């Protein structure tokens, strides 16, 4: 299954932990605004899920001047 399809499936299932992972994966190959967008999505889902990655995501976004 392609990552796009996995994202849709995770959204449909409400699987926030998987969404964090997939948005992080999507951000890996990007920079600038596109990277910030996907990292923000990962951060939001991490916060909602109580995922411990939320803190490091916030730190990364802060370093990027996004938080």
XYZ file of C-alpha atoms in Angstrom:
67
model
C 0.000 0.000 0.000
C 1.295 3.484 -0.841
C 1.836 6.032 1.935
C -1.078 8.125 0.623
C -3.355 5.126 0.936
C -1.979 4.353 4.387
C -2.691 7.940 5.491
C -6.272 7.728 4.282
C -6.756 4.371 6.007
C -5.265 5.685 9.270
C -7.521 8.751 9.125
C -10.553 6.541 8.464
C -9.617 4.299 11.388
C -8.791 7.202 13.713
C -5.372 5.631 14.310
C -3.475 8.646 15.637
C -0.249 6.791 16.452
C 0.034 5.575 12.860
C -0.795 9.074 11.620
C 2.115 10.487 13.607
C 4.466 7.963 12.023
C 3.166 8.530 8.510
C 3.275 12.319 8.724
C 6.827 12.111 10.089
C 7.773 9.862 7.184
C 6.218 12.303 4.717
C 8.173 15.211 6.248
C 11.516 13.405 5.898
C 11.873 14.078 2.181
C 10.749 17.715 2.334
C 11.963 21.090 3.495
C 10.572 24.550 4.156
C 6.832 25.065 4.370
C 5.986 21.556 3.185
C 8.130 19.985 5.907
C 6.633 22.295 8.523
C 3.110 21.347 7.409
C 3.677 17.608 7.785
C 5.537 18.022 11.080
C 2.661 20.146 12.391
C 0.187 17.438 11.452
C 2.349 14.846 13.189
C 2.569 17.071 16.280
C -1.203 17.592 16.461
C -1.897 13.865 16.250
C 0.880 13.139 18.751
C -0.716 15.567 21.212
C -4.134 13.997 20.711
C -2.760 10.491 21.161
C -0.529 11.258 24.143
C 2.408 10.141 22.017
C 5.781 10.931 23.629
C 7.072 12.171 20.267
C 4.988 15.340 20.762
C 7.752 17.008 22.792
C 10.453 16.461 20.187
C 8.097 17.533 17.413
C 7.374 20.773 19.259
C 11.099 21.347 19.718
C 11.748 20.777 16.007
C 8.937 23.112 14.983
C 10.227 25.707 17.442
C 13.712 25.477 15.909
C 12.062 26.063 12.536
C 10.346 29.174 13.920
C 6.899 27.592 13.581
C 5.800 27.451 17.232
